[in-house]
mmCIF file of C-alpha atoms in Angstrom:
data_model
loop_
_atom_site.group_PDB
_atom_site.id
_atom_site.type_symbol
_atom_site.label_atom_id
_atom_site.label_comp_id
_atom_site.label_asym_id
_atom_site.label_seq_id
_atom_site.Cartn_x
_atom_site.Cartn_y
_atom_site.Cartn_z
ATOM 1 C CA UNK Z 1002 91.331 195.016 176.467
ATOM 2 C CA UNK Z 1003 94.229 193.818 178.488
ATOM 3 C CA UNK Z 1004 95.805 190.214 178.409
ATOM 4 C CA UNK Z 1005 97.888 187.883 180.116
ATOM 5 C CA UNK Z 1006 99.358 184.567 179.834
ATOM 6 C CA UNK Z 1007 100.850 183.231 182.636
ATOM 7 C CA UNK Z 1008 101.836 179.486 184.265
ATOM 8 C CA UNK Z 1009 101.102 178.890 187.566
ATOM 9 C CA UNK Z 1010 102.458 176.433 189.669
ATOM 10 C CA UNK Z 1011 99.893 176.493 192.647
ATOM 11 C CA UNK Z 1012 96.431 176.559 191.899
ATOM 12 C CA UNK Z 1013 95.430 178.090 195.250
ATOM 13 C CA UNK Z 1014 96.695 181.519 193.903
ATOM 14 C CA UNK Z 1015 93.306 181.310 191.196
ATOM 15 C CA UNK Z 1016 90.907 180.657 194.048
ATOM 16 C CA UNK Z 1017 89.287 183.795 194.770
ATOM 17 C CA UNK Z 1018 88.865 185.206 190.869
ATOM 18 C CA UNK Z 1019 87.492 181.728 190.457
ATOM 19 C CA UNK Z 1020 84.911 182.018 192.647
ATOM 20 C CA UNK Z 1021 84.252 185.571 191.570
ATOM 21 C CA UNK Z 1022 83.765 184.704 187.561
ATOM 22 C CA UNK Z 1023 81.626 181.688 188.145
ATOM 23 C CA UNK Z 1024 79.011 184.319 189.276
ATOM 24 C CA UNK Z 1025 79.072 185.568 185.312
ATOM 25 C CA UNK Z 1026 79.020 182.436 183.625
ATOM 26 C CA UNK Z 1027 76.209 181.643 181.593
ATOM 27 C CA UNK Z 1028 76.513 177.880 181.043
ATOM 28 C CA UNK Z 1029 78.240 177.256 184.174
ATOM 29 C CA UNK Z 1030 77.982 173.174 185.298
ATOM 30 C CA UNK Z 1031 79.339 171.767 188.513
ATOM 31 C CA UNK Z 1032 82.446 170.310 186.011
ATOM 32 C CA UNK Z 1033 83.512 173.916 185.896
ATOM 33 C CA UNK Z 1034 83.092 174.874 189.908
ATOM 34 C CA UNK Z 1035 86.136 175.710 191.827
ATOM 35 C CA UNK Z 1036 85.035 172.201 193.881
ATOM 36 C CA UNK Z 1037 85.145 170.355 190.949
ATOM 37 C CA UNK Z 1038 89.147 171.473 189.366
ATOM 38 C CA UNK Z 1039 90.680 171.799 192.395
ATOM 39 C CA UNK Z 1040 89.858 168.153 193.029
ATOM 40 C CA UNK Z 1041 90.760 167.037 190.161
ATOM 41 C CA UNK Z 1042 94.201 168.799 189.564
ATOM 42 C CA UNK Z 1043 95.080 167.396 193.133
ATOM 43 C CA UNK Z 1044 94.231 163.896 192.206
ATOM 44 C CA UNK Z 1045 94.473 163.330 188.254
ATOM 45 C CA UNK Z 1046 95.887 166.526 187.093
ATOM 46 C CA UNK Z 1047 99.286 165.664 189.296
ATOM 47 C CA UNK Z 1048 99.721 169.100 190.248
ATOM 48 C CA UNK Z 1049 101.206 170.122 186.935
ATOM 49 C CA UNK Z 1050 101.555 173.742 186.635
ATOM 50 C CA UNK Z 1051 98.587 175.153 184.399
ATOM 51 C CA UNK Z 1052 98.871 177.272 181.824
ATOM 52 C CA UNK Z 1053 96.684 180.662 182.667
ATOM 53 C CA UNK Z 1054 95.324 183.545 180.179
ATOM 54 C CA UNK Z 1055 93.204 185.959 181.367
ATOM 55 C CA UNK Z 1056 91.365 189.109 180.480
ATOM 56 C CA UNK Z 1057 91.852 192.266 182.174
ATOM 57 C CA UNK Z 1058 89.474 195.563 183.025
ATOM 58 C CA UNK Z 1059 90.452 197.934 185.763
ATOM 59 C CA UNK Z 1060 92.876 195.702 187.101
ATOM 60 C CA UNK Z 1061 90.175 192.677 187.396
ATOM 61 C CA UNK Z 1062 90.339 189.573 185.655
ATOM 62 C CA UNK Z 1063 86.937 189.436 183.698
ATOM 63 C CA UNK Z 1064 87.232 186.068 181.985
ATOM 64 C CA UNK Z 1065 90.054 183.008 182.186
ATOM 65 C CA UNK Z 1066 90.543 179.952 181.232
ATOM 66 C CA UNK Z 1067 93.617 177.204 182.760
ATOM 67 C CA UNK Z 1068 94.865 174.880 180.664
ATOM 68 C CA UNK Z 1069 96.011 171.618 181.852
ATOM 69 C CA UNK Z 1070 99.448 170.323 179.636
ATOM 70 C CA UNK Z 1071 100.002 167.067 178.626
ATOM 71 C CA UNK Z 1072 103.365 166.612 176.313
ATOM 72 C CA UNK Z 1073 104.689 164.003 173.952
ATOM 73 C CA UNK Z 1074 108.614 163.571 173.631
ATOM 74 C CA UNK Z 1075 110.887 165.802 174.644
ATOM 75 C CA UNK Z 1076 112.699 168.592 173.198
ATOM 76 C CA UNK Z 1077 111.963 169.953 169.505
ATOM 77 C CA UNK Z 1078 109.996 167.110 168.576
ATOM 78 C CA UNK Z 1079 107.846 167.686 171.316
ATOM 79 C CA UNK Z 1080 103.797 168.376 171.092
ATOM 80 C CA UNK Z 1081 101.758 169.538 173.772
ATOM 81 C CA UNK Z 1082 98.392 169.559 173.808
ATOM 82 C CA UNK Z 1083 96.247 171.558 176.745
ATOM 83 C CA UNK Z 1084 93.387 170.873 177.408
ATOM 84 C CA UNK Z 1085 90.886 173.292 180.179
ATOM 85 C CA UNK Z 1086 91.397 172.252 183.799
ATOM 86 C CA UNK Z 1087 89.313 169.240 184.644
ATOM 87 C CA UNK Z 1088 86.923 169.598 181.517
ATOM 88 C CA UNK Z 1089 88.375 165.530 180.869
ATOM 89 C CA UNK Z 1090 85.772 163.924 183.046
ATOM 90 C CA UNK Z 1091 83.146 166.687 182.459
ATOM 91 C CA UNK Z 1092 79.962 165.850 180.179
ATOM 92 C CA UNK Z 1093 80.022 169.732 179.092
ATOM 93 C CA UNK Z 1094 82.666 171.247 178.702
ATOM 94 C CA UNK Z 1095 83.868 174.833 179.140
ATOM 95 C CA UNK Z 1096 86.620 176.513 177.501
ATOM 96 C CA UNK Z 1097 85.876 180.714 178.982
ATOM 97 C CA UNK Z 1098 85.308 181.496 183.010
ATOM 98 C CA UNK Z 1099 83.393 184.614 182.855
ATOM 99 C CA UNK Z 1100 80.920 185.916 180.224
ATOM 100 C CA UNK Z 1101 82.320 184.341 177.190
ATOM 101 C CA UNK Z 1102 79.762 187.037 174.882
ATOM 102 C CA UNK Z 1103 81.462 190.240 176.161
ATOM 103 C CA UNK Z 1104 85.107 189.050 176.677
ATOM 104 C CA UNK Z 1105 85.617 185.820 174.815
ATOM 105 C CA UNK Z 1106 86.921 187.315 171.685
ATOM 106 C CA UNK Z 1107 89.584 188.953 173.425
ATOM 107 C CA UNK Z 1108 90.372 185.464 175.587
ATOM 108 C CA UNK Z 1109 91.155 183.571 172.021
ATOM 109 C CA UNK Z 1110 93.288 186.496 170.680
ATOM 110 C CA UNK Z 1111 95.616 185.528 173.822
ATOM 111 C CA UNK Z 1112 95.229 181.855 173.208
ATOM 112 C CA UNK Z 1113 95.943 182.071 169.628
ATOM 113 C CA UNK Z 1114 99.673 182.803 169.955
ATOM 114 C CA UNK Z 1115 99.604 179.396 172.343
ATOM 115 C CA UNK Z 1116 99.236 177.650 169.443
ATOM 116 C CA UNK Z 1117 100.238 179.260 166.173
ATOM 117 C CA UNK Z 1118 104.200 178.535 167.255
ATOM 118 C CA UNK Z 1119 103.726 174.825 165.423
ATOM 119 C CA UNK Z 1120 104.244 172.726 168.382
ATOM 120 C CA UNK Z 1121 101.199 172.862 171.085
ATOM 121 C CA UNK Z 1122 97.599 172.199 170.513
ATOM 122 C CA UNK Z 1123 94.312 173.255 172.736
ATOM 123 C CA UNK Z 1124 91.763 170.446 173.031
ATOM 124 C CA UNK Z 1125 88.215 171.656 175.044
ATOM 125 C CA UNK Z 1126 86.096 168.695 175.249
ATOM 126 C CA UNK Z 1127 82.411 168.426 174.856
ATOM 127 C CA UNK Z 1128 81.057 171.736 174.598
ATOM 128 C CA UNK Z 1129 77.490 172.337 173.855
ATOM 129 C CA UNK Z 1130 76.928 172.994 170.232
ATOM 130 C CA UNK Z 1131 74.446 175.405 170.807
ATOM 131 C CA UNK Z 1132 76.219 177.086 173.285
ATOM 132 C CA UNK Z 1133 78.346 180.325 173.261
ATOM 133 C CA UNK Z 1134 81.490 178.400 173.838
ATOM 134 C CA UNK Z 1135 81.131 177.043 171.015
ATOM 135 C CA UNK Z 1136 80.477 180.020 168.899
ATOM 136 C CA UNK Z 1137 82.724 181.666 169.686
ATOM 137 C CA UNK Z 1138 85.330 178.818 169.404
ATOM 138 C CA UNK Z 1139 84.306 177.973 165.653
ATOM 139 C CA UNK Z 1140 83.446 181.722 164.986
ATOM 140 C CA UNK Z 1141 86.654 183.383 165.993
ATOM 141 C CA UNK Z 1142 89.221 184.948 163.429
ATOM 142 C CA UNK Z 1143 91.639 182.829 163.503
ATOM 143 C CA UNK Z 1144 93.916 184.352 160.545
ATOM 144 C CA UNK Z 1145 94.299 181.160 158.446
ATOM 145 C CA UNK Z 1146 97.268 180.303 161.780
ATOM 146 C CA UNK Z 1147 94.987 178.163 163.680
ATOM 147 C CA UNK Z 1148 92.818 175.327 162.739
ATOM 148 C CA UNK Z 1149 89.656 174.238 164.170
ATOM 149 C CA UNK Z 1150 88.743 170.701 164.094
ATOM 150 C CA UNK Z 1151 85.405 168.990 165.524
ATOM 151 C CA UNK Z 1152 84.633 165.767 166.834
ATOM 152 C CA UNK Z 1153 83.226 163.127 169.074
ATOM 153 C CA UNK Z 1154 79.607 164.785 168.961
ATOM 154 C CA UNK Z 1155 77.383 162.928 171.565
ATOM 155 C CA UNK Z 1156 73.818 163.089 172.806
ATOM 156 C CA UNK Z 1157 73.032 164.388 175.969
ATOM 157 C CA UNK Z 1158 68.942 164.230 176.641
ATOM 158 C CA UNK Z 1159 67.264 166.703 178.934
ATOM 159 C CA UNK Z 1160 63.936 166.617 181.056
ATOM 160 C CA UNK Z 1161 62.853 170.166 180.669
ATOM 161 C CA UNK Z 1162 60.342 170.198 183.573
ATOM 162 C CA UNK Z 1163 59.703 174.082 183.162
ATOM 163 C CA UNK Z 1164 58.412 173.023 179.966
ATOM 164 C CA UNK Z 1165 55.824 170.745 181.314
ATOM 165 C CA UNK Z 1166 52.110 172.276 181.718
ATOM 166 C CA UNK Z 1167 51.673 170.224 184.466
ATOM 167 C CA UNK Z 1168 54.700 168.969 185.968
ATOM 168 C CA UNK Z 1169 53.465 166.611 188.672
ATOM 169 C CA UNK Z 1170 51.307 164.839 186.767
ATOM 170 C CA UNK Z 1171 53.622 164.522 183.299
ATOM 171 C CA UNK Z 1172 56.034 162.921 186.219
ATOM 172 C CA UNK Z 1173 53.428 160.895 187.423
ATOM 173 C CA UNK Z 1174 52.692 159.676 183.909
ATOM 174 C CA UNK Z 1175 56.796 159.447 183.153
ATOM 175 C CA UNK Z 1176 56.483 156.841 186.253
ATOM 176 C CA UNK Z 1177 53.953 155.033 185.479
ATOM 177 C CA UNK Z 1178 54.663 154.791 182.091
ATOM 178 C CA UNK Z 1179 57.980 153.022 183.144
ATOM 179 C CA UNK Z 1180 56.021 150.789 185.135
ATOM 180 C CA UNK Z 1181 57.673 152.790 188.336
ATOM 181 C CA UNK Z 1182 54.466 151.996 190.830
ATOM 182 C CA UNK Z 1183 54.349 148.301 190.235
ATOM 183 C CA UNK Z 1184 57.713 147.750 190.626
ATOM 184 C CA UNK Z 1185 58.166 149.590 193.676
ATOM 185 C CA UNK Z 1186 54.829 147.123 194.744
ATOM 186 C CA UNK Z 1187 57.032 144.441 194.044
ATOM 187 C CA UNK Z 1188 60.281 145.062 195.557
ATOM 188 C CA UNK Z 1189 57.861 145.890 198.531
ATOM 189 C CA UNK Z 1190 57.313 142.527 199.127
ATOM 190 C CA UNK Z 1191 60.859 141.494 199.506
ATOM 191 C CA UNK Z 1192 61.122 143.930 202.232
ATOM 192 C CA UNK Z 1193 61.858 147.100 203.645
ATOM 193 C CA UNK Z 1194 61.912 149.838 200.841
ATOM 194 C CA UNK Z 1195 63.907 153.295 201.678
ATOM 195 C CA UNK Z 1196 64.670 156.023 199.627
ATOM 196 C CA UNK Z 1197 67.557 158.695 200.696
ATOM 197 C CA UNK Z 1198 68.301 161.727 198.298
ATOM 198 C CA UNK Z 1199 70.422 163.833 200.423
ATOM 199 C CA UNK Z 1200 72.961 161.117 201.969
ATOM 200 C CA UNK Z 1201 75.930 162.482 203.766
ATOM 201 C CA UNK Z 1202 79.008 161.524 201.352
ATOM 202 C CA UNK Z 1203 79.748 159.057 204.134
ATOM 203 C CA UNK Z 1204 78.409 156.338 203.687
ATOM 204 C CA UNK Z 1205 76.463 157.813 200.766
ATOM 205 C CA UNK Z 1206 79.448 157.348 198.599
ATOM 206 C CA UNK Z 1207 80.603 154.030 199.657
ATOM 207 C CA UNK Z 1208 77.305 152.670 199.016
ATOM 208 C CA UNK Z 1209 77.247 153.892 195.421
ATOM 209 C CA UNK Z 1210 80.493 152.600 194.593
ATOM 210 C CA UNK Z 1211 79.070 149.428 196.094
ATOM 211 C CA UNK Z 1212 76.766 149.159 193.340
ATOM 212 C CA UNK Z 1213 78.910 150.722 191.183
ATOM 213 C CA UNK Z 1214 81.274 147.950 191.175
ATOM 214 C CA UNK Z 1215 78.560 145.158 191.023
ATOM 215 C CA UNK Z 1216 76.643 147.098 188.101
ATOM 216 C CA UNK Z 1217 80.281 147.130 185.952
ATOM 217 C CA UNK Z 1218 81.344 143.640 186.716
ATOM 218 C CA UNK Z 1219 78.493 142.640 184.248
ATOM 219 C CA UNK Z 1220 79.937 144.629 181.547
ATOM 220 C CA UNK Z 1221 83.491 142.828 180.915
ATOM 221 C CA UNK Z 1222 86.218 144.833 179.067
ATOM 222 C CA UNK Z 1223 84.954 147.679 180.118
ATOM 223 C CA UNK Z 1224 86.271 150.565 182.076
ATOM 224 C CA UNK Z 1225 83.553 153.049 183.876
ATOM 225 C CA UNK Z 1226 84.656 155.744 185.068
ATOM 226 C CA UNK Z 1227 85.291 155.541 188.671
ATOM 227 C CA UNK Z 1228 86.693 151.958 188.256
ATOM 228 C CA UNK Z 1229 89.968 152.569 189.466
ATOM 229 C CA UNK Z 1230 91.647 154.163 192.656
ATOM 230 C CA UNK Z 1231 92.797 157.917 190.979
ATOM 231 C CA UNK Z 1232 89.513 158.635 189.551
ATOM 232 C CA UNK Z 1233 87.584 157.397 192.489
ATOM 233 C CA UNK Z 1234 90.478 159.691 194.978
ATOM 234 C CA UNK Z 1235 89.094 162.647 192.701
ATOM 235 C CA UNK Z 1236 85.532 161.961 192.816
ATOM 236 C CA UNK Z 1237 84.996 161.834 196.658
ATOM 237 C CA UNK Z 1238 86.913 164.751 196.626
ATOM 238 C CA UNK Z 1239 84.860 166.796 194.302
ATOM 239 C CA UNK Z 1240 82.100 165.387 195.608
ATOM 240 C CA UNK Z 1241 82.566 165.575 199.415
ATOM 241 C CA UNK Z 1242 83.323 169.735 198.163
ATOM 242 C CA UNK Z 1243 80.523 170.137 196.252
ATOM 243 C CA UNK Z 1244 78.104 168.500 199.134
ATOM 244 C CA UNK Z 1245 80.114 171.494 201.402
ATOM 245 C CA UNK Z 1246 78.453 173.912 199.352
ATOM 246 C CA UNK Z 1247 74.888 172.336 198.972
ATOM 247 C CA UNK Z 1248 75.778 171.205 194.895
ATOM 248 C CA UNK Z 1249 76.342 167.742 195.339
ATOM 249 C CA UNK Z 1250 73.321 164.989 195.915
ATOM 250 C CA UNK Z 1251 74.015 161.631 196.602
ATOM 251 C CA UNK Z 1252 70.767 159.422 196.401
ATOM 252 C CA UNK Z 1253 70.114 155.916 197.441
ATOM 253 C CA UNK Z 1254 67.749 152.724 197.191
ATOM 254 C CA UNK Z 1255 67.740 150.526 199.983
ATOM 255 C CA UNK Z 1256 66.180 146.943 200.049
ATOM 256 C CA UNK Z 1257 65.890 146.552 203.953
ATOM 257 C CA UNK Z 1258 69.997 147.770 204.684
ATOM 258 C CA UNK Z 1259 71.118 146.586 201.441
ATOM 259 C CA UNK Z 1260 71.524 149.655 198.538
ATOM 260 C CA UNK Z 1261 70.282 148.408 195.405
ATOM 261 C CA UNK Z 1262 70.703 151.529 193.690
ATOM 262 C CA UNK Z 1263 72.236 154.625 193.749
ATOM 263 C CA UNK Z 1264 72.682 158.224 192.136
ATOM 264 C CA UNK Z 1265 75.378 160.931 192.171
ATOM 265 C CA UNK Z 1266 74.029 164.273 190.791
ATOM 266 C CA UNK Z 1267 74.854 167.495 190.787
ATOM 267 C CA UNK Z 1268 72.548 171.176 191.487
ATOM 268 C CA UNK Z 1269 73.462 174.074 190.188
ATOM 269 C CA UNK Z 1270 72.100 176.865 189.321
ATOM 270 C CA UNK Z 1271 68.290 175.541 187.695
ATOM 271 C CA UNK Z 1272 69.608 172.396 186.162
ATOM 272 C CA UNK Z 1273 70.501 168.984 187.917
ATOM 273 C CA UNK Z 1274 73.130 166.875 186.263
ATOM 274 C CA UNK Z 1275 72.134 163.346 186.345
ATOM 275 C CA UNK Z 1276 75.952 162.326 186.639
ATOM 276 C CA UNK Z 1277 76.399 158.834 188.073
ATOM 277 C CA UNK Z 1278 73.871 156.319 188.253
ATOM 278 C CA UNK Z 1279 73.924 152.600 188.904
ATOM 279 C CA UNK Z 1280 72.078 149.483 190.046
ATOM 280 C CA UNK Z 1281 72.746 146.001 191.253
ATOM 281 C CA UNK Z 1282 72.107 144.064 188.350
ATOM 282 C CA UNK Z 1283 70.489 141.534 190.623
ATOM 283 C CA UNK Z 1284 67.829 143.305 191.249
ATOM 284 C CA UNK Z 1285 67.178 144.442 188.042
ATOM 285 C CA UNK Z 1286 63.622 142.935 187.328
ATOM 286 C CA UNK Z 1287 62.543 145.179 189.973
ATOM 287 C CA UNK Z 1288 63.516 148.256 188.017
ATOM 288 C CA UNK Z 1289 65.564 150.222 190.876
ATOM 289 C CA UNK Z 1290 67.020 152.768 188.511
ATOM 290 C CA UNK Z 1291 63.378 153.957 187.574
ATOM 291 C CA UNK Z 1292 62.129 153.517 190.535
ATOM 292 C CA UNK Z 1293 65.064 155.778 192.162
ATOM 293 C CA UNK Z 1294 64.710 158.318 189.012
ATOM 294 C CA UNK Z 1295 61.503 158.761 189.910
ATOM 295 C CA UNK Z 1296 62.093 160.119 193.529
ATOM 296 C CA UNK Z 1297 64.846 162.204 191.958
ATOM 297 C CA UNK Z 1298 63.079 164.161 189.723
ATOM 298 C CA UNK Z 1299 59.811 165.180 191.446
ATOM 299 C CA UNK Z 1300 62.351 166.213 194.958
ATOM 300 C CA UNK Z 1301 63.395 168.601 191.561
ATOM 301 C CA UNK Z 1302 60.496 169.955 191.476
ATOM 302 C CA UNK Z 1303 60.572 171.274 195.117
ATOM 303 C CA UNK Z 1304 64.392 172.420 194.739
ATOM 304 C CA UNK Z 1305 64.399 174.929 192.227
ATOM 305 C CA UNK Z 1306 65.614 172.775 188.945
ATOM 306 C CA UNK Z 1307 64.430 173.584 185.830
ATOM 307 C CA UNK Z 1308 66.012 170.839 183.608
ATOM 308 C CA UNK Z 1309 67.247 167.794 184.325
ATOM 309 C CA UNK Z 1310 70.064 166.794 182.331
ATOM 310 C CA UNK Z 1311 70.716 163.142 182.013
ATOM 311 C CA UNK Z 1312 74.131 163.700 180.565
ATOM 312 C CA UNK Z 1313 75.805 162.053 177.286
ATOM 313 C CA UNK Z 1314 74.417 158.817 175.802
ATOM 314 C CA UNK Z 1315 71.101 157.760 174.302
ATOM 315 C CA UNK Z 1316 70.504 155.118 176.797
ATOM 316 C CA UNK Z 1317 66.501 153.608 176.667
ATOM 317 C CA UNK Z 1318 65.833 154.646 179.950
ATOM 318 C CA UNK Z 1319 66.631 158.507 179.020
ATOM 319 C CA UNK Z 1320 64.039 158.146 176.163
ATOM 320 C CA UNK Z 1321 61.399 157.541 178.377
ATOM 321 C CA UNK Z 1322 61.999 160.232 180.613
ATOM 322 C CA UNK Z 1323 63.390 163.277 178.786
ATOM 323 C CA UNK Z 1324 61.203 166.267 176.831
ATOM 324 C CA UNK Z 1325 64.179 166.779 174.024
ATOM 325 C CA UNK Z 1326 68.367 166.580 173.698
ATOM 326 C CA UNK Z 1327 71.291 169.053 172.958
ATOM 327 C CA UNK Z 1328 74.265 167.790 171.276
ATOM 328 C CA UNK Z 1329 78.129 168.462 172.883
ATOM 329 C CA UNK Z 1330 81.161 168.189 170.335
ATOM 330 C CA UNK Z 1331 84.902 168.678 171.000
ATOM 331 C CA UNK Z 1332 87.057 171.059 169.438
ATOM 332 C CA UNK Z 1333 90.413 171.138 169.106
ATOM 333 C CA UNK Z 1334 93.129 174.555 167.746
ATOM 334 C CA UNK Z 1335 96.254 173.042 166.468
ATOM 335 C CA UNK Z 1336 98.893 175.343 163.983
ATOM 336 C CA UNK Z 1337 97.602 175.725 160.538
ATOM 337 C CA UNK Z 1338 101.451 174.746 159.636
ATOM 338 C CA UNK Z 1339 101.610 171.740 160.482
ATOM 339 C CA UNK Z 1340 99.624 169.071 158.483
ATOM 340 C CA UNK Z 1341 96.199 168.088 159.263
ATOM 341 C CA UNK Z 1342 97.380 164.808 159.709
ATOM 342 C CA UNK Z 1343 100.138 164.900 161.299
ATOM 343 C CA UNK Z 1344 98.166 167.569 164.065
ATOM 344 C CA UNK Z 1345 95.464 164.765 164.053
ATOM 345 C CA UNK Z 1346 97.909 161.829 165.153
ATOM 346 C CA UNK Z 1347 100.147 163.855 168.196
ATOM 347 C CA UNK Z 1348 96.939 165.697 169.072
ATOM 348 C CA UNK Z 1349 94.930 161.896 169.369
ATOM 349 C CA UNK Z 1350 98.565 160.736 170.918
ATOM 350 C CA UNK Z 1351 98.243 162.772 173.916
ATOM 351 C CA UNK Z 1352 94.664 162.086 174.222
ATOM 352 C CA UNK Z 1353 95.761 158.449 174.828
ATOM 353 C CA UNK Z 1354 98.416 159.442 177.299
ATOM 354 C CA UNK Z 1355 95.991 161.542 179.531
ATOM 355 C CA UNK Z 1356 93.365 158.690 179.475
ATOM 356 C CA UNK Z 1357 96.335 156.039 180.611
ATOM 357 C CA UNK Z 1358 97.616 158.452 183.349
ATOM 358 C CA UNK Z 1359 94.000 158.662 185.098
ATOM 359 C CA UNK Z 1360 92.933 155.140 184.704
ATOM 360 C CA UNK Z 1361 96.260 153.261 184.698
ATOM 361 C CA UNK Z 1362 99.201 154.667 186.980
ATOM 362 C CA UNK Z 1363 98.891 155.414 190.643
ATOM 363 C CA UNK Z 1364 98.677 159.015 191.722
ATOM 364 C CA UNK Z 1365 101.527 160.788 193.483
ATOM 365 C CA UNK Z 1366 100.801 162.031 196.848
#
C-alpha cells in the first residue's frame, strides 16, 4: 500500500483528511480531534512544521499520523525526538488517524526509516495498553533497527454506566454513598445553590480557572496544568472549538454568584472525559466536587455516554465512583544502534525541553 512522508509547514493544508479519518478511528478522544491539535500547535506547538506520513489507497489518505519535533543541539550531534501532534497534554494518547487494524502496519513501515538513521526518536505518550495502538506499536516487525521502550504506566478509572443494571439508582447509591445529598443540604443553608453543565466558554471558563487557581495555591511546588499563560492560551482555544462542535462541557457550582466548583469535560463519541476538575478548597467540607460529579454523571445518562472516564490518577474520589480502570503507558522507537542508554538520556532530554517550552517561556504570536 502506498506511503508518504512529508513536512508540512501549515497545518491548515491537513484539515479536511483530518476530519475525514476521525470518522474511522476506533479509540478516537477529544485529545486527537482536529479542535484539539490545531489549538495546540498554534499555542504550544509554535507553529513548527510537523513531520507527516501517511497511507495511501486510490489516491486517499487512509491513516496518518503528524509528528511534532523537538531537537537537542545542533548539527551531527543533534537528536530529535517527535512526538504525535498535541498527544503531550492528552490523557490517551494516539499514535494512527484512521483504522489503525487495517492500515497501521503499513503506517510503522513508513515511520521506521524516521528513526533507524541513529539520530531521531518517536515518543507517543499514554496510549491505552489494551488498545490497538498499542499493539500494534509493541507488535510491529521492527527488524532488530528499532527499539521499543515502555514507560510511565498510569491508572485511568472508568464509570462504565452501560454496565450498570440499573443506572439511576447505582448513581443514586454512588451519591449517597459519598454523602452527596447531605452535603448539598448543607451548603443549602449558606445560600443559593446552582448547578450549570452546559456554560457558554464565557464566563464558563473564567470561572473554572477561578477555582482553578484557588484549588492549586494549596498545593505549593506544584505546577497544574493550566497554571501558566501558554497552556491556558491553548486550552480556551481547544475548548472554545470543541464547545463549536457540541464536544466540549464546561460545568459549574455556584454558592449564590460565587463558583465553588467547576468541571471541564469532554463528549465524544459514548464516553465523557472527566478532564479538568477543581474546587475552592474553602469550601471543601461541603464536598462541591461530589456534589458537582454527581450532576455530571446522571445529565450522562440522558446524553448518550456510555463510560465515563475520569482520566489518569487513582485519586479517592475516583474509587468511589468508578465500576473498573484501564492502564495507559508510553512508548517510545529510538535506533537499535545507538545504546540503550545513551537513547534513554537525549530521548528523556527533550522530554524536559518540551515540558519547559509549554510551562516556562512565553508563546510567540
Amino acid at each position: 500500500m502506498p506511503t508518504s512522508t512529508r513536512v508540512v509547514s501549515d497545518l491548515a493544508v491537513l484539515e479536511d483528511d483530518w476530519r475525514r479519518l476521525e470518522g474511522s478511528t476506533r479509540a478516537l478522544t477529544a485529545f486527537q480531534t482536529w479542535e484539539w491539535v490545531q489549538a495546540w500547535w498554534q499555542t504550544l506547538g509554535r507553529r513548527r512544521p510537523v513531520q507527516v506520513v501517511s497511507v495511501h489507497r486510490d489516491g486517499e489518505v487512509v491513516a496518518m499520523t503528524a509528528l511534532h519535533p523537538t531537537r537537542l543541539g545542533v548539527g551531527p550531534a543533534s537528536f530529535e525526538l517527535l512526538t504525535p501532534l498535541g498527544q503531550d497534554h492528552a490523557d490517551e494518547g494516539l499514535l494512527v488517524l484512521g483504522d489503525a487494524r487495517e492500515h497501521g502496519s503499513a503506517l510503522l513501515d513508513a515511520l521506521g526509516p524516521l528513526v533507524e538513521g541513529g539520530r531521531r526518536g518517536v515518543n507517543v505518550p499514554r496510549l491505552r495498553e489494551s488498545g490497538d495502538d498499542h499493539a500494534l506499536v509493541t507488535g510491529h516487525p521492527w527488524r532488530q533497527r528499532v527499539r521499543v521502550s515502555q514507560e510511565g504506566r498510569s491508572t485511568c478509572p472508568v464509570l462504565d454506566l452501560g454496565a450498570l443494571a440499573d443506572p439511576e439508582r447505582e448513581l443514586a447509591a454512588r451519591a449517597k454513598k459519598c454523602d452527596v445529598p447531605r452535603l448539598r443540604r448543607r451548603l443549602a443553608e449558606r445560600g443559593e445553590v446552582r448547578i450549570d453543565l452546559h456554560r457558554p466558554v464565557d464566563p464558563g471558563f473564567d470561572e473554572l480557572l477561578r477555582v482553578y487557581d484557588l484549588r492549586w495555591a494549596e498545593r505549593a511546588g506544584e505546577q497544574g496544568l493550566l497554571s501558566n499563560g501558554p497552556a491556558r492560551a491553548f486550552a480556551r482555544d481547544a475548548v472554545t472549538a470543541l464547545a463549536a462542535r457540541g464536544d466540549a462541557w464546561l460545568s459549574t457550582l455556584h454558592l449564590d454568584d460565587e463558583p465553588i466548583a467547576a468541571c471541564l469535560g469532554y463528549h465524544v463519541g459514548e464516553t465523557y472525559y472527566y478532564h479538568k476538575p477543581a474546587f475552592d478548597p474553602a469550601h471543601a467540607k461541603f464536598g462541591p466536587g461530589h456534589i458537582l460529579l454527581s450532576e455530571v454523571a446522571t445529565a450522562c445518562l440522558g446524553s448518550g455516554v456510555r463510560v465515563l472516564n475520569f482520566g489518569r490518577g487513582t485519586d479517592a474520589y475516583k474509587a468511589r465512583w468508578a465500576t473498573g480502570a484501564h492502564d495507559v503507558v508510553s512508548c517510545s522507537l529510538t535506533p537499535a544502534r545507538m545504546p540503550a542508554s545513551v537513547s534513554s538520556r537525549l530521548r528523556h532530554a527533550a522530554m524536559a525541553l518540551r515540558v519547559r517550552e509549554h510551562r516556562g517561556r512565553s508563546v510567540p504570536s
